[in-house]
PDB file of C-alpha atoms in Angstrom:
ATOM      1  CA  UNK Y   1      33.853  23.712 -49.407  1.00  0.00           C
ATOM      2  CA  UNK Y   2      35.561  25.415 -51.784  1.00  0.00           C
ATOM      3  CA  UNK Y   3      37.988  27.898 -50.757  1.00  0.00           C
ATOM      4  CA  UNK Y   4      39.179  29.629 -53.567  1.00  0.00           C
ATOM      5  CA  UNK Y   5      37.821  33.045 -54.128  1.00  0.00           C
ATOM      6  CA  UNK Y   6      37.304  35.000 -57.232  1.00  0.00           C
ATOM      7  CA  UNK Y   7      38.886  38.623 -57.535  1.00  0.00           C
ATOM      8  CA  UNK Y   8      38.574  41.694 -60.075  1.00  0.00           C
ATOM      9  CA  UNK Y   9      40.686  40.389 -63.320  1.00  0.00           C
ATOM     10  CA  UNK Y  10      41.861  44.262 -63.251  1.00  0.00           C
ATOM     11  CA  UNK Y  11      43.679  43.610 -59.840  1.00  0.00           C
ATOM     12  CA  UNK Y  12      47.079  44.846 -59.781  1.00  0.00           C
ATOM     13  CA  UNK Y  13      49.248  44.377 -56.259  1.00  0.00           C
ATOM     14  CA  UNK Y  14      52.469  46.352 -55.093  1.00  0.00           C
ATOM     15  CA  UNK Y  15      55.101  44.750 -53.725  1.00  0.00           C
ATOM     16  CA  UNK Y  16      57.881  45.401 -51.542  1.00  0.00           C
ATOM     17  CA  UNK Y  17      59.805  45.482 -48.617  1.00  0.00           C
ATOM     18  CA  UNK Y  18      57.096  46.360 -46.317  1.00  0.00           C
ATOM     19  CA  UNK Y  19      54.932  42.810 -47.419  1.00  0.00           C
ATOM     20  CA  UNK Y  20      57.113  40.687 -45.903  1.00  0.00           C
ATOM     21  CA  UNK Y  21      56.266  38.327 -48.063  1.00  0.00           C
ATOM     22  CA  UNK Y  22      57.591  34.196 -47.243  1.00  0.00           C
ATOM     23  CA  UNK Y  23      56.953  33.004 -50.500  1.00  0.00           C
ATOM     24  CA  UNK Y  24      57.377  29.223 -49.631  1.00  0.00           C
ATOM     25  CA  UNK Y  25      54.541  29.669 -47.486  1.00  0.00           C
ATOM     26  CA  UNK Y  26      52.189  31.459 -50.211  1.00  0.00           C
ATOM     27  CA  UNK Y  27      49.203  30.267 -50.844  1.00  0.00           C
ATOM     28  CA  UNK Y  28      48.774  32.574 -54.200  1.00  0.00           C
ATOM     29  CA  UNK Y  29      47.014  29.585 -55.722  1.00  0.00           C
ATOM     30  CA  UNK Y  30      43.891  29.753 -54.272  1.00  0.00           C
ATOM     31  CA  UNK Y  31      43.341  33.374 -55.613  1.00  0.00           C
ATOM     32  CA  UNK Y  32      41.510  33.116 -59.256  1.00  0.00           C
ATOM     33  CA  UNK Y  33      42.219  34.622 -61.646  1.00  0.00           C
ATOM     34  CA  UNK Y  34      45.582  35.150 -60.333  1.00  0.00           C
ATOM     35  CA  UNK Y  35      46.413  39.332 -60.291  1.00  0.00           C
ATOM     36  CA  UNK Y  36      46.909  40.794 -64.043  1.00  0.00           C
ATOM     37  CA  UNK Y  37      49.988  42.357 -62.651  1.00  0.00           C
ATOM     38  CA  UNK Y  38      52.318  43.002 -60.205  1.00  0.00           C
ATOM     39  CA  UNK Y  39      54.433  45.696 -59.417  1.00  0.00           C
ATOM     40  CA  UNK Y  40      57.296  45.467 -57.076  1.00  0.00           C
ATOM     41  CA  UNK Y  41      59.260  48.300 -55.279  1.00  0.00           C
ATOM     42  CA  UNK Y  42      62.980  48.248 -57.130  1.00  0.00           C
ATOM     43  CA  UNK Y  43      64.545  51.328 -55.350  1.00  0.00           C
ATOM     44  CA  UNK Y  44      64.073  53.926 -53.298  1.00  0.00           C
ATOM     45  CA  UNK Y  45      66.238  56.920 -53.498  1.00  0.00           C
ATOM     46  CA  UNK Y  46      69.405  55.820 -53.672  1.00  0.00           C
ATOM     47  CA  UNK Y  47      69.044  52.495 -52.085  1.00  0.00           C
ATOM     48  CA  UNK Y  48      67.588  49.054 -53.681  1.00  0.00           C
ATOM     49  CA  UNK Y  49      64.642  47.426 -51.888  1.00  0.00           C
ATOM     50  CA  UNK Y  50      66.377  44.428 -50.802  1.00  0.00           C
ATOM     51  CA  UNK Y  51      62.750  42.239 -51.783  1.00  0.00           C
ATOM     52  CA  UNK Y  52      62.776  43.226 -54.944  1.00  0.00           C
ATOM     53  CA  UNK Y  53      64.563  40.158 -56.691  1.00  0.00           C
ATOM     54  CA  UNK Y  54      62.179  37.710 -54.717  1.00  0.00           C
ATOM     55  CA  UNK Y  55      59.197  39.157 -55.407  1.00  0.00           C
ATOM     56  CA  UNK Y  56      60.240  39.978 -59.385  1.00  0.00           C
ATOM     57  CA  UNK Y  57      61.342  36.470 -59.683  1.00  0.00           C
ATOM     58  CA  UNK Y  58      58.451  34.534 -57.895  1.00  0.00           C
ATOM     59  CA  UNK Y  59      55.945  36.699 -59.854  1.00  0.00           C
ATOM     60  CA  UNK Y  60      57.429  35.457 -63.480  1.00  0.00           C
ATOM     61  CA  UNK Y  61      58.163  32.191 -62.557  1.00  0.00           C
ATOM     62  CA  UNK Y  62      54.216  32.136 -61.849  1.00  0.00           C
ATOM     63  CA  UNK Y  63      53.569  34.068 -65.322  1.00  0.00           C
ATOM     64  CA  UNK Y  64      51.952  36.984 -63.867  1.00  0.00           C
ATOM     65  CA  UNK Y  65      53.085  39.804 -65.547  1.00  0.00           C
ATOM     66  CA  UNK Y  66      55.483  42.233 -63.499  1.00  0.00           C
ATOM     67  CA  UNK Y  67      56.525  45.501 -63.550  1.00  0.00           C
ATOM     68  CA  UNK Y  68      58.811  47.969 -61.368  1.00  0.00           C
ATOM     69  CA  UNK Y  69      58.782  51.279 -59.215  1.00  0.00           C
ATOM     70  CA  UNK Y  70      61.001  53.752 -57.784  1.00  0.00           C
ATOM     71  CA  UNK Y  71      59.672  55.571 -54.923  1.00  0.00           C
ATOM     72  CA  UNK Y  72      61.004  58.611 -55.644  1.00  0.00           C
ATOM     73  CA  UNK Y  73      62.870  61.235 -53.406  1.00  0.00           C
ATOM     74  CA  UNK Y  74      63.136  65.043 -53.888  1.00  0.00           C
ATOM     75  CA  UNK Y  75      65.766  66.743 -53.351  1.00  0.00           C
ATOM     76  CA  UNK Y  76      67.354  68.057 -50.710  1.00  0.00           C
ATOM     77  CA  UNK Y  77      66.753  65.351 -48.676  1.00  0.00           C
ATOM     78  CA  UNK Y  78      65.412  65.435 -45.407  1.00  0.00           C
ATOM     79  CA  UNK Y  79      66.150  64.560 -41.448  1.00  0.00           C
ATOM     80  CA  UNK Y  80      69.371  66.105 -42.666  1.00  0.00           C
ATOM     81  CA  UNK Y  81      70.165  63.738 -45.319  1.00  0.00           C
ATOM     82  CA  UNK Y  82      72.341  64.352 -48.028  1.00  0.00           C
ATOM     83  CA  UNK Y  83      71.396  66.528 -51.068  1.00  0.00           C
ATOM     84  CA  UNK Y  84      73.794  64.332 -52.983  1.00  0.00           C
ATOM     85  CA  UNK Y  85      70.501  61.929 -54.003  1.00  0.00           C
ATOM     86  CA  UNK Y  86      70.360  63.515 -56.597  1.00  0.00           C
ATOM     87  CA  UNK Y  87      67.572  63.168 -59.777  1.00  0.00           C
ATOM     88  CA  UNK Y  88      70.216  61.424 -61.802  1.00  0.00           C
ATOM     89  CA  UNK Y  89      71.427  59.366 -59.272  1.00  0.00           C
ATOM     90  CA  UNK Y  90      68.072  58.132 -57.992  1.00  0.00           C
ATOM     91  CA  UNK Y  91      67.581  57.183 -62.162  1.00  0.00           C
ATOM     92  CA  UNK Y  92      71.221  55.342 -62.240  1.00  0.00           C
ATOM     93  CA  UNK Y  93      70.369  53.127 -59.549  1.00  0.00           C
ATOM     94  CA  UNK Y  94      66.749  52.076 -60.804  1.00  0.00           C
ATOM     95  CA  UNK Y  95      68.024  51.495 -64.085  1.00  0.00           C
ATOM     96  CA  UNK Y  96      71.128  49.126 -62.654  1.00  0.00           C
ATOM     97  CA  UNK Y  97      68.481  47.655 -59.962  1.00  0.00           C
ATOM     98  CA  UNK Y  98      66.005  46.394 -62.473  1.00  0.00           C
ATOM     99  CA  UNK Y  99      68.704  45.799 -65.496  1.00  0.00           C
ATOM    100  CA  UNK Y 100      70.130  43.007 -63.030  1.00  0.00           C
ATOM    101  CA  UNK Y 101      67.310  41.794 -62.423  1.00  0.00           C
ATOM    102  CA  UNK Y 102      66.126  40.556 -66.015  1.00  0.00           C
ATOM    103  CA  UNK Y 103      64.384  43.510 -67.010  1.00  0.00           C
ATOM    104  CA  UNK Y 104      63.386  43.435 -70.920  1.00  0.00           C
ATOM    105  CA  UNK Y 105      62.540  46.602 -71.533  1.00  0.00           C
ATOM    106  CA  UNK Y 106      58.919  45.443 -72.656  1.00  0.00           C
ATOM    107  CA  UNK Y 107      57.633  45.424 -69.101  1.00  0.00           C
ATOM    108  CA  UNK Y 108      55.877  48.751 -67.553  1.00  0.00           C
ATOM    109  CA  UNK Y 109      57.475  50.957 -65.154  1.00  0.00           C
ATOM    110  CA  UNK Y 110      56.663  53.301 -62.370  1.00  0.00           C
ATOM    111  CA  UNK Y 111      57.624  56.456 -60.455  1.00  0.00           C
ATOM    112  CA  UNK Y 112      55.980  56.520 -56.792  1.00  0.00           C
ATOM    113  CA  UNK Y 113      55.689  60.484 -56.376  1.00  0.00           C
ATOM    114  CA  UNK Y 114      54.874  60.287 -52.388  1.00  0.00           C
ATOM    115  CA  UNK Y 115      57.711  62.889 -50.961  1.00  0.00           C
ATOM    116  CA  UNK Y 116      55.847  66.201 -51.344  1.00  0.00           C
ATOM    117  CA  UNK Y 117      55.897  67.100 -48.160  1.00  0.00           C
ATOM    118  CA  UNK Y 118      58.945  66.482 -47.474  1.00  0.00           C
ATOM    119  CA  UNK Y 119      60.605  67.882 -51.104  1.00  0.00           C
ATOM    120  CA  UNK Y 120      62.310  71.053 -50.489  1.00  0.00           C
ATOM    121  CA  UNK Y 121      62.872  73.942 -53.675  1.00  0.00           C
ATOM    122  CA  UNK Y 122      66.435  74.190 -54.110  1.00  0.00           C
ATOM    123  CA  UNK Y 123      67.708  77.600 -56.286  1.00  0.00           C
ATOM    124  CA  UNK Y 124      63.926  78.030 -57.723  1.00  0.00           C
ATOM    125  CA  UNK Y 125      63.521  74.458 -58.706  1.00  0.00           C
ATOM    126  CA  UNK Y 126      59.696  72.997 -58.401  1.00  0.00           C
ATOM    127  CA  UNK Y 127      58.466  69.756 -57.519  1.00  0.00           C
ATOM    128  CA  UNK Y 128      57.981  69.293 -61.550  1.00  0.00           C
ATOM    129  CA  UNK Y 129      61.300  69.964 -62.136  1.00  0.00           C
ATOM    130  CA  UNK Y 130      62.716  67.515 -59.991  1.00  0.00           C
ATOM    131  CA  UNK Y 131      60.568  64.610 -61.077  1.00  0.00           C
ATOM    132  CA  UNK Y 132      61.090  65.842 -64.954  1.00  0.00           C
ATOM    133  CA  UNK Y 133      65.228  65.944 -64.191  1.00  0.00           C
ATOM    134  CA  UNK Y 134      64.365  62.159 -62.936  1.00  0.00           C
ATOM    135  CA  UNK Y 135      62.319  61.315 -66.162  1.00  0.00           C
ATOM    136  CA  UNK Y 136      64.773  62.759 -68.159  1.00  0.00           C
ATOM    137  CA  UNK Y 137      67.901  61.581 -66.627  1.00  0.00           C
TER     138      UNK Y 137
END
């Protein structure tokens, strides 16, 4: 019996933290064609995923082409977080994150805009204008 099984050549996974992924035990071989691209989580706010260089390595080393996100935080923060997570800070720290990490500047990036709800308006500023100061940066 063969137990490989065929998937959409358009399939593109995200990655991150929250996969748990043990690579050693992967069995990404027996999925064919293998996904056109992968993109892993490289920051959130101001914090780095801390799967990010495992699943950004693994990924190349199996030439599948990989890209990387920042899920993206408005600000003020909430739960009483700081409002010093900043746009340009949030930027700085994807930059660094995926810099380190190899990044060539040829492969594609993301923003994950998620934090609506919890995005407050700060002196008249929109949700735009947050992710635009971000874009910007």
């Amino acid at each position: 019996m063969n137990n490989t099984f065929k998937v959409k050549p358009d399939l593109v996974i995200d990655v991150s933290y929250y996969e748990d992924i043990d690579y050693s035990k992967a069995v990404f071989e027996k999925i064919d064609p293998l996904p056109l691209h992968v993109i892993a989580r490289a920051t959130y706010g101001v914090r780095q995923d801390t799967t990010f260089a495992s699943h950004w390595n693994y990924w190349r080393e199996h030439n599948t082409p990989v890209g990387a996100y920042h899920y993206w935080y408005g600000t003020p923060m909430y739960n009483g977080r700081s409002a010093k997570e900043g746009q340009g800070d949030q930027a700085d720290n994807f930059i660094r994150t995926i810099e380190a990490a190899g990044f060539s500047g040829v492969e594609p990036l993301w923003i994950d805009l998620e934090e609506f709800g919890n995005t407050s308006v700060k002196n008249g500023q929109t949700y735009q204008d947050l992710v635009y100061q971000w874009i910007t940066h």
